[in-house]
mmCIF file of C-alpha atoms in Angstrom:
data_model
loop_
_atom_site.group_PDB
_atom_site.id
_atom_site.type_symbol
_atom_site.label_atom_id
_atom_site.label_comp_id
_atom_site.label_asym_id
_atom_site.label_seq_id
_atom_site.Cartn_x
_atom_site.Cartn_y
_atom_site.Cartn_z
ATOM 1 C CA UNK A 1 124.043 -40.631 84.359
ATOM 2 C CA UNK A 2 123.788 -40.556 80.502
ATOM 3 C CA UNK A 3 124.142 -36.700 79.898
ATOM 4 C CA UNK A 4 124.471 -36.488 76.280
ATOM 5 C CA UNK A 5 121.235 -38.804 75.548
ATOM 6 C CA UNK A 6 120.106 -36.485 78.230
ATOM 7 C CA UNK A 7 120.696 -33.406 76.219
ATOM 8 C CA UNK A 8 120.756 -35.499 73.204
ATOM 9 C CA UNK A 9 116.408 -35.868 74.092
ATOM 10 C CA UNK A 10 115.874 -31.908 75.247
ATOM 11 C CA UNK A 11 118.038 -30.685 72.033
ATOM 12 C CA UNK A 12 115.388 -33.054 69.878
ATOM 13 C CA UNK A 13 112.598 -31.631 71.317
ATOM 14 C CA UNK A 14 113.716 -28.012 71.603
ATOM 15 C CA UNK A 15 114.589 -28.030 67.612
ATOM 16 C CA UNK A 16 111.030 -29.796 66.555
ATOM 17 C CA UNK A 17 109.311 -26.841 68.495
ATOM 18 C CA UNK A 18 111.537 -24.378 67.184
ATOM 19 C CA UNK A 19 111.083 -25.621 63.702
ATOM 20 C CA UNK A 20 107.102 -25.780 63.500
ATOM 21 C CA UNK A 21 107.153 -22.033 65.446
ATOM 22 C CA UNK A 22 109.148 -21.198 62.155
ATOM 23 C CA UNK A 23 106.584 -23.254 59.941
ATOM 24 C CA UNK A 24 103.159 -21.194 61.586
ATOM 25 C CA UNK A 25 104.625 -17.807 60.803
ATOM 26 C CA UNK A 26 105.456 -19.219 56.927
ATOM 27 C CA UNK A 27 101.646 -20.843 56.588
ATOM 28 C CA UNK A 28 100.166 -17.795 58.157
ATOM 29 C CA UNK A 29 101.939 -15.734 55.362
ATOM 30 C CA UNK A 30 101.144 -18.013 52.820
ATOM 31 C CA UNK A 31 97.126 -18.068 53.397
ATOM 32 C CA UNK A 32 97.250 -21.749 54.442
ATOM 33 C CA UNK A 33 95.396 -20.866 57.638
ATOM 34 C CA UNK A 34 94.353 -24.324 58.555
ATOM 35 C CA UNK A 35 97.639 -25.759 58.304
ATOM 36 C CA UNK A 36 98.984 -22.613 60.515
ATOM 37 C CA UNK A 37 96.596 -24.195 63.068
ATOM 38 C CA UNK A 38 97.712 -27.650 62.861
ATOM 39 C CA UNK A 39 101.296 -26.847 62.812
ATOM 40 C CA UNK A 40 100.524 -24.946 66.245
ATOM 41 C CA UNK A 41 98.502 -27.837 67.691
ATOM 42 C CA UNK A 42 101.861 -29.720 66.788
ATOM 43 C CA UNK A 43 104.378 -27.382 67.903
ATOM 44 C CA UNK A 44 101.619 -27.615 71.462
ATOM 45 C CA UNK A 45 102.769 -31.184 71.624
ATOM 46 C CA UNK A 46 106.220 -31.159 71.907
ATOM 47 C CA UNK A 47 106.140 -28.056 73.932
ATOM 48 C CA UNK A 48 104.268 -30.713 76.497
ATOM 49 C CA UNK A 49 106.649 -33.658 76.079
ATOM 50 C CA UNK A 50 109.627 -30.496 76.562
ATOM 51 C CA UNK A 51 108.039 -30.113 79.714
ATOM 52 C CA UNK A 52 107.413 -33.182 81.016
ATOM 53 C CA UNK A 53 110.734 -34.412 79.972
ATOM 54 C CA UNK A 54 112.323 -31.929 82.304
ATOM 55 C CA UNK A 55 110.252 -33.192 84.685
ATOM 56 C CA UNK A 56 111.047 -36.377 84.649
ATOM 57 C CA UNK A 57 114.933 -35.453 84.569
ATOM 58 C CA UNK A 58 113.962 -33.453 87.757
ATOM 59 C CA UNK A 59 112.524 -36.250 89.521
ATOM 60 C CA UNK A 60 114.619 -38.975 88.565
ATOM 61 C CA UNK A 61 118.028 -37.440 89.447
ATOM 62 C CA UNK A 62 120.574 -39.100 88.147
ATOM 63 C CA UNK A 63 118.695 -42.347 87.994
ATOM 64 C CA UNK A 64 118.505 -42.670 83.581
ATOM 65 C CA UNK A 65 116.482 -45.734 83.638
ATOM 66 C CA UNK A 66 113.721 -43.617 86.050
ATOM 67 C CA UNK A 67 113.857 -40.859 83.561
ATOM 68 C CA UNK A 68 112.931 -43.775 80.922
ATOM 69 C CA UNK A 69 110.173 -44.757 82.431
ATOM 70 C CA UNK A 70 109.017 -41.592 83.713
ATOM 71 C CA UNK A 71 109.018 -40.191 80.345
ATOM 72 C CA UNK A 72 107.446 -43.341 79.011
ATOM 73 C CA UNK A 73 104.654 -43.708 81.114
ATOM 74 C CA UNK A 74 103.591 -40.056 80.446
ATOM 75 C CA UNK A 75 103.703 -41.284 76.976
ATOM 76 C CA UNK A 76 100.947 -43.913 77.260
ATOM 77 C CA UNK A 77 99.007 -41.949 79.731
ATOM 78 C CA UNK A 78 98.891 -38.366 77.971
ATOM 79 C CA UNK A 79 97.612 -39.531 74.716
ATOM 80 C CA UNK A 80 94.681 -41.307 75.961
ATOM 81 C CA UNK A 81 92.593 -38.606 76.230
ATOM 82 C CA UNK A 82 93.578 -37.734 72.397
ATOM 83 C CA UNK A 83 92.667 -41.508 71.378
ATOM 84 C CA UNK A 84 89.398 -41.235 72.918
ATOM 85 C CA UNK A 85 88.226 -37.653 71.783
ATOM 86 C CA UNK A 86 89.439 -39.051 67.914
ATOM 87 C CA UNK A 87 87.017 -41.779 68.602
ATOM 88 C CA UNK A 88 84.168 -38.991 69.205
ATOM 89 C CA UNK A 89 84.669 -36.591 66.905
ATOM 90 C CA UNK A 90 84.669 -39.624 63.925
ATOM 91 C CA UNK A 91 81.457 -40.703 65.631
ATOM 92 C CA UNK A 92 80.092 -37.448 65.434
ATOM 93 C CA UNK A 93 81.556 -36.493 61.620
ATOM 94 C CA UNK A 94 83.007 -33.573 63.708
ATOM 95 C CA UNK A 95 86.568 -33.451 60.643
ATOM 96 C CA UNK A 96 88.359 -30.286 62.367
ATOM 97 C CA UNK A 97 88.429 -31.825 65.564
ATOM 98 C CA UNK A 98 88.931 -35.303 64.387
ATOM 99 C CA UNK A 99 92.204 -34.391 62.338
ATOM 100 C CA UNK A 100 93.327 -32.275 65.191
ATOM 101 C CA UNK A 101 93.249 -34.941 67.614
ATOM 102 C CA UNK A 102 94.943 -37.382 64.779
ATOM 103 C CA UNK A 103 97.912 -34.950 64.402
ATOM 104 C CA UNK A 104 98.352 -34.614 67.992
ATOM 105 C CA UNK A 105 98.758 -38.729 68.035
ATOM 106 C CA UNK A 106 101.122 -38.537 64.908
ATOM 107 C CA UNK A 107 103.255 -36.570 67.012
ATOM 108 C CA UNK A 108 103.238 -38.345 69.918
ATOM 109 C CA UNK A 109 104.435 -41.416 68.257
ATOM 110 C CA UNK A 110 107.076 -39.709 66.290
ATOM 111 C CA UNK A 111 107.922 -37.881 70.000
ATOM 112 C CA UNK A 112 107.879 -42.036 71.119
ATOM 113 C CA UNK A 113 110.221 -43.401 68.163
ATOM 114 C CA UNK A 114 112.705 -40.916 68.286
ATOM 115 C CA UNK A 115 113.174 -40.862 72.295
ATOM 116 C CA UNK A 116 113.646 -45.064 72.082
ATOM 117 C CA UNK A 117 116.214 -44.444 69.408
ATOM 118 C CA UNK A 118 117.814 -42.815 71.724
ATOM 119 C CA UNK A 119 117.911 -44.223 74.627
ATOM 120 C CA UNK A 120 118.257 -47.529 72.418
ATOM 121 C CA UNK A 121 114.752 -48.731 74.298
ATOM 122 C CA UNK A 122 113.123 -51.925 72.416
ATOM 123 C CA UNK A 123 109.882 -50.699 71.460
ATOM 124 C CA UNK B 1 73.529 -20.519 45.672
ATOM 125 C CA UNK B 2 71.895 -19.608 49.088
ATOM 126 C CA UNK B 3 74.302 -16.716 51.279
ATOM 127 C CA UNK B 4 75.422 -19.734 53.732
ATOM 128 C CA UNK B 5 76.378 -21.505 51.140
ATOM 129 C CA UNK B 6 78.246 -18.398 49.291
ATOM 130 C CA UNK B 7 79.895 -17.812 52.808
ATOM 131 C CA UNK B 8 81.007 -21.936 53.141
ATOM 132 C CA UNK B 9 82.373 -21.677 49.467
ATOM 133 C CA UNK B 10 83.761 -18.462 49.853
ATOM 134 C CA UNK B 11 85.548 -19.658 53.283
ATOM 135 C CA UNK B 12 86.812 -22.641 51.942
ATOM 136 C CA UNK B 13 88.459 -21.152 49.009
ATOM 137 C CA UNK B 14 90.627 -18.810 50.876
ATOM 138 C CA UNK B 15 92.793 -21.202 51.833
ATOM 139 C CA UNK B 16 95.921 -21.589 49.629
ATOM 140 C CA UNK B 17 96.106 -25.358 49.958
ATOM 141 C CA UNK B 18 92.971 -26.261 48.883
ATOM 142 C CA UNK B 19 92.992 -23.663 45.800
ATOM 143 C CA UNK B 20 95.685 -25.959 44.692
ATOM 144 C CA UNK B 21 93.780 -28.909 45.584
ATOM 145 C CA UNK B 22 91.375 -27.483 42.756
ATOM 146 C CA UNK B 23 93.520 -26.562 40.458
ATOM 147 C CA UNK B 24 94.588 -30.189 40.619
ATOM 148 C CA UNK B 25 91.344 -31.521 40.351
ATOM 149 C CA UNK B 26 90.650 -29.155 37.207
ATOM 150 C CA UNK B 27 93.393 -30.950 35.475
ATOM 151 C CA UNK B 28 91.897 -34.612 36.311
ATOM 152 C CA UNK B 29 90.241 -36.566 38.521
ATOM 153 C CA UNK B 30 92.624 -37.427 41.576
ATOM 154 C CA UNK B 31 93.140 -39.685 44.626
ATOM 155 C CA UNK B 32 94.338 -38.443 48.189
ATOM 156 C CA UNK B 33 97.868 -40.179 48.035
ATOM 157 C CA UNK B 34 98.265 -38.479 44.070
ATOM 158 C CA UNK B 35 97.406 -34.912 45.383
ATOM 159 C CA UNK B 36 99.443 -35.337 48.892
ATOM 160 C CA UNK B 37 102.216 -36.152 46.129
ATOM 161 C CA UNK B 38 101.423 -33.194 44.105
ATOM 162 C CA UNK B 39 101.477 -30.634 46.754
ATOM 163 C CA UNK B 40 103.860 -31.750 49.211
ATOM 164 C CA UNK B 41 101.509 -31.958 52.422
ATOM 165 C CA UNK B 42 100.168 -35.244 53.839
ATOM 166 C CA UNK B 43 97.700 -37.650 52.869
ATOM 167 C CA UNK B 44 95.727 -36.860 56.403
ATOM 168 C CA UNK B 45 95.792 -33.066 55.465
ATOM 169 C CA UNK B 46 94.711 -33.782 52.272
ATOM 170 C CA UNK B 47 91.492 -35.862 53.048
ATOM 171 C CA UNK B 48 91.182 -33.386 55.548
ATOM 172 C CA UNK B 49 90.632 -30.298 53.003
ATOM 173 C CA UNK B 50 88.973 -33.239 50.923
ATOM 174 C CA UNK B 51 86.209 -33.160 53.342
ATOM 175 C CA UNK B 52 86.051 -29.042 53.875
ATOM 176 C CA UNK B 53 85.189 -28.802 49.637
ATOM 177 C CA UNK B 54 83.127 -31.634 49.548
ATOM 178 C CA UNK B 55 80.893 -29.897 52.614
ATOM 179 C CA UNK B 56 80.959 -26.371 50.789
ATOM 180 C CA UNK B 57 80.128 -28.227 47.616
ATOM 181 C CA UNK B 58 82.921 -27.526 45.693
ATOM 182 C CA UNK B 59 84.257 -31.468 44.752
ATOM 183 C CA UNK B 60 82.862 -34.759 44.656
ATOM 184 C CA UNK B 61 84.033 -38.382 45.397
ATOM 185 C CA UNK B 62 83.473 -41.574 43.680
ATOM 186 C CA UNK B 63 85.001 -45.020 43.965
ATOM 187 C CA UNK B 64 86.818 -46.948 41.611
ATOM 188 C CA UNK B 65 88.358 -50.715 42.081
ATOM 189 C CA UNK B 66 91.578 -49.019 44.500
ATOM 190 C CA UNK B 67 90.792 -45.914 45.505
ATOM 191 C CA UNK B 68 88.547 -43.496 46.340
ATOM 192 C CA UNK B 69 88.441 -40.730 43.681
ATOM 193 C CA UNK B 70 87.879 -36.867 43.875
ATOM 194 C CA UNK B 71 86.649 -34.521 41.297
ATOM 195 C CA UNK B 72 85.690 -30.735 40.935
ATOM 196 C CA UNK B 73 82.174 -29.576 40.467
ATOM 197 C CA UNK B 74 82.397 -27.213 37.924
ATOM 198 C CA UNK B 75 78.570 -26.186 37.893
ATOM 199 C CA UNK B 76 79.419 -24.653 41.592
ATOM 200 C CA UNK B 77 81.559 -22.556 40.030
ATOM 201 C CA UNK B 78 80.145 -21.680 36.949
ATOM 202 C CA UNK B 79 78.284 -19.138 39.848
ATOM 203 C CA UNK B 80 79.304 -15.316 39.140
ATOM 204 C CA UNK B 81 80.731 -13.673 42.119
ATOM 205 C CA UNK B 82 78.196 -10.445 41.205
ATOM 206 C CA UNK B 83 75.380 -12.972 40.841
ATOM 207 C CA UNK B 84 75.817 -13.647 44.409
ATOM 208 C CA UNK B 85 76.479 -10.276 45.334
ATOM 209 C CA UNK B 86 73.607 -9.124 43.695
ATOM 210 C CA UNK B 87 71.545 -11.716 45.246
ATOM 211 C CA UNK B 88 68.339 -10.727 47.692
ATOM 212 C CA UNK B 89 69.955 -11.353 51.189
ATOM 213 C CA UNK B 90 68.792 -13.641 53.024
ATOM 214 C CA UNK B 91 68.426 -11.339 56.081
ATOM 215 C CA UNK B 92 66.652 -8.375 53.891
ATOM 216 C CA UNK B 93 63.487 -8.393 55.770
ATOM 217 C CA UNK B 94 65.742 -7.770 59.194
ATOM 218 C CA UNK B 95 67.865 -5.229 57.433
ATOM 219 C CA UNK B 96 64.809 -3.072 56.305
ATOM 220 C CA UNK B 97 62.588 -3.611 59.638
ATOM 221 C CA UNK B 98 66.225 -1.986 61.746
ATOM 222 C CA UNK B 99 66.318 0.588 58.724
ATOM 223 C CA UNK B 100 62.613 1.583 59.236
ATOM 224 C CA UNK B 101 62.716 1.447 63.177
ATOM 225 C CA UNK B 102 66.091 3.102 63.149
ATOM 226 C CA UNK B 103 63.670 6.351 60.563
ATOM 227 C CA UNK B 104 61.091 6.066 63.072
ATOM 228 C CA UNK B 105 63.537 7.377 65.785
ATOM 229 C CA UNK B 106 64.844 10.319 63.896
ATOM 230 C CA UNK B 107 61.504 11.437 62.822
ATOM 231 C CA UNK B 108 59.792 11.046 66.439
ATOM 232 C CA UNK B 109 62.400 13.253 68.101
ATOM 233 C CA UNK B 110 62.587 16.204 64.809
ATOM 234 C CA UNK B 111 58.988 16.395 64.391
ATOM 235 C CA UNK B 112 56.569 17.785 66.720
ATOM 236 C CA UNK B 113 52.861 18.271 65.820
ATOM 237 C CA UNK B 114 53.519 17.855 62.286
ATOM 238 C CA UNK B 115 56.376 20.406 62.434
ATOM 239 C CA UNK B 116 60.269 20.001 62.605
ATOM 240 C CA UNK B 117 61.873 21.036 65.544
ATOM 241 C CA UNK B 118 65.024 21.857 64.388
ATOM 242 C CA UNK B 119 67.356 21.020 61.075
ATOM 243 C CA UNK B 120 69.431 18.197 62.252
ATOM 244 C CA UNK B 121 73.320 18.507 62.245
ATOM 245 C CA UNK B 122 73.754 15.128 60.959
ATOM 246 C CA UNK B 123 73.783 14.129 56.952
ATOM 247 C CA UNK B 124 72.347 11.133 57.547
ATOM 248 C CA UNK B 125 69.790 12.033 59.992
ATOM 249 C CA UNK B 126 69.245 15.449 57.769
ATOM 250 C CA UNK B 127 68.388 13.035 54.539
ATOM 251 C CA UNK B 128 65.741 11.371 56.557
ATOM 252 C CA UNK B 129 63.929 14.690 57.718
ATOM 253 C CA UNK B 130 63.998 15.777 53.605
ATOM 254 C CA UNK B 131 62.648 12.416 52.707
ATOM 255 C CA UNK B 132 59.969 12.614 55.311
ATOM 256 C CA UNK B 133 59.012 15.957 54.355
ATOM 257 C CA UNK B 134 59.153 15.160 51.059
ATOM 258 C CA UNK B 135 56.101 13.203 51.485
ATOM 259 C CA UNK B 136 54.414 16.285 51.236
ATOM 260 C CA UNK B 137 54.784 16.434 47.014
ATOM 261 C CA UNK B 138 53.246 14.466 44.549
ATOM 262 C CA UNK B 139 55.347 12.702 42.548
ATOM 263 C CA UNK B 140 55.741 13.242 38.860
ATOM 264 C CA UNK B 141 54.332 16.832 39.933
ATOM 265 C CA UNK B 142 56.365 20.316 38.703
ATOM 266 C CA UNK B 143 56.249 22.837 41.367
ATOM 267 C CA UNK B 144 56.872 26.671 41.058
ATOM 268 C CA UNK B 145 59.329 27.956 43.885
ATOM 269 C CA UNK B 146 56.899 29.339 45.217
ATOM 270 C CA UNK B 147 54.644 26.463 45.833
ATOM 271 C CA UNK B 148 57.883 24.536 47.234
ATOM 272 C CA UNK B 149 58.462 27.202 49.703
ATOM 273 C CA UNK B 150 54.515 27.288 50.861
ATOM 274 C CA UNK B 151 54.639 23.325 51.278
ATOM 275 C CA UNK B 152 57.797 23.333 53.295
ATOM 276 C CA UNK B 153 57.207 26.510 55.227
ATOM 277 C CA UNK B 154 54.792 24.239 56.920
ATOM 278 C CA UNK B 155 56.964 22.539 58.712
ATOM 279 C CA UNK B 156 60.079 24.632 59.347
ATOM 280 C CA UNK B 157 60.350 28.529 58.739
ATOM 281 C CA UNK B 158 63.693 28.330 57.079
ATOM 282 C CA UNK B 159 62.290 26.898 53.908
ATOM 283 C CA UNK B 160 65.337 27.972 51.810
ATOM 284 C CA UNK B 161 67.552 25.848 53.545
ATOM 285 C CA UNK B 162 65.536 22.824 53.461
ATOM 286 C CA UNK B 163 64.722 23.627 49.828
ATOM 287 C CA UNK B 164 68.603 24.038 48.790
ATOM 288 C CA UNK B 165 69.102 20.578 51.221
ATOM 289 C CA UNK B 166 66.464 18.486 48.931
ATOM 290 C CA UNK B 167 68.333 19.383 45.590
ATOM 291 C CA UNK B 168 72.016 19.041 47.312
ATOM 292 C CA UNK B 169 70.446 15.248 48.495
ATOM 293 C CA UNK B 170 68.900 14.994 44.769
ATOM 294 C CA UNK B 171 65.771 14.438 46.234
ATOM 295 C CA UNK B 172 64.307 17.065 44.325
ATOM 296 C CA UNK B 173 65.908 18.637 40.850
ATOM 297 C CA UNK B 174 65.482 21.724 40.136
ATOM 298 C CA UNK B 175 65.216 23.599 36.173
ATOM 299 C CA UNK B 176 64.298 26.976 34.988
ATOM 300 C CA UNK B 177 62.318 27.646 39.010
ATOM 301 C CA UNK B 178 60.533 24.704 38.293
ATOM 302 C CA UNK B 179 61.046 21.876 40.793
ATOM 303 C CA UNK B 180 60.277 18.029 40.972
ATOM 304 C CA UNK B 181 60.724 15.188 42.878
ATOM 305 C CA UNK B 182 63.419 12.626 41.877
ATOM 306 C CA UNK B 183 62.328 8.971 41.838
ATOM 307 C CA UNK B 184 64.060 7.081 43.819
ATOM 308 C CA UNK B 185 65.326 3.156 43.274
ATOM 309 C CA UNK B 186 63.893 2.579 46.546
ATOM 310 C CA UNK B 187 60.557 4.044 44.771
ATOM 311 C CA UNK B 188 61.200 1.681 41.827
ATOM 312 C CA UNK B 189 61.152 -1.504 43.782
#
């Protein structure tokens, strides 16, 4: 069992949440209201991918190359959703919910990228 | 400019990003990746409060060989703030019919027969007995006090107090015992 890529992972994902929490409070204050709620929707994202990572640790034991594709899986599946309600709201000119969804996906793949640097996976 | 579109302009603008997006755009015409430079955010938030000034009105796009370009309309805001302000609202007609039922209520449970039941405790509700029973004068008409007590002995027996009421509301104005009725703006509409 590979604890420090382990810890290496939930440190990541810990810091990214911590830092956007830090980053609503400053928008709020600054009257960049919008951004507060993106930066929210963001910080929602790795909260998720906090959670599920633990979950996967939790389920795979000490087995790292379950945890990989635990955590990968929920990767592909989670987003899905995201990708298909981004289709709608383009189709529908709806821009709120269209960037929302879009952010949520820019995160997810930055989430993806930095967990196969990690764990050295090939993308 | 219509009140929605006051309110859309007026929502948009309170946003610190996309002040700074028109300040930019005051300076020169600019693209999405030039202003996400500019201002530090990305280009997605950008076109993003791209789309939320074009909708309230407040820039424009055109293309050019590369790139799409964005540019303020100044005639939107060429608009005086007290313009709009002073602007008929839109919901006017609602505002006056809740205003008129809202007299109607205050009147029906004062008055009885013609006469006032009692000197309500309430300003507000006070100011809309005085008007009512101010009715009873002509306007542009100088009364003696005499004649002002007569008229508004009629409907309540404490005339002074109603009397001293209409000039404390300036709905009368009183000079050497003569009295008159003020006009009011609401008269002047």
């Amino acid at each position: 069992m590979n604890e420090a890529k382990r810890n290496e992972v939930t440190s990541y994902l810990e810091e990214r949440s911590t830092q956007y929490k830090g980053r609503i409070q400053a928008l709020y204050l600054d009257d960049r209201t919008d951004e507060a709620i993106f930066a929210k929707v963001q910080m929602n994202v790795y909260d998720i991918f906090t959670t599920i990572f633990s979950a996967a640790l939790k389920t795979a034991g000490e087995d790292d190359g379950e945890v990989v594709r635990l955590f990968l899986t929920k990767i592909q599946q989670i987003p899905q959703s995201w990708h298909t309600s981004l289709q709608k709201a383009q189709e529908h000119g709806d821009a709120d919910k269209a960037h929302i969804e879009y952010i949520k996906l820019e995160i997810v793949a930055e989430i993806k990228t930095a967990f196969e640097r990690i764990w050295e996976v090939m993308p | 400019m219509t009140e929605t579109e006051a309110i859309r302009l007026f929502k948009c603008l309170s946003d610190k990003s996309r002040l700074q997006i028109l300040k930019s755009l005051a300076i020169e015409d600019m693209y999405v990746e030039l202003l996400a430079e500019r201002l530090g955010l990305t280009p997605a938030t950008i076109s993003f409060h791209l789309k939320k000034l074009a909708e309230a009105g407040a820039v424009r796009s055109y293309k050019t060989q590369y790139y799409t370009m964005y540019s303020l309309c100044k005639d939107v805001f060429v608009s005086r703030i007290l313009d709009i302000v002073c602007d008929a609202s839109d919901e006017a007609a609602i505002q006056d019919k809740r205003e008129a039922e809202y007299r109607k209520r205050v009147i029906d449970s004062f008055f009885e027969y013609g006469k006032l039941k009692s000197i309500p405790a309430q300003r507000k509700k006070e100011r809309i007995i005085l008007e009512e029973i101010a009715r009873a004068f002509e306007p542009g008409r100088i009364y003696s006090e005499r004649e002002i007590n007569i008229i508004i002995a009629d409907f309540h027996d404490d005339f002074c107090t109603i009397r001293r009421d209409m000039i404390g509301e300036k709905i009368m104005e009183r000079e050497n015992g003569n009295y008159w009725l003020v006009k009011t703006k609401r008269e002047g509409r």
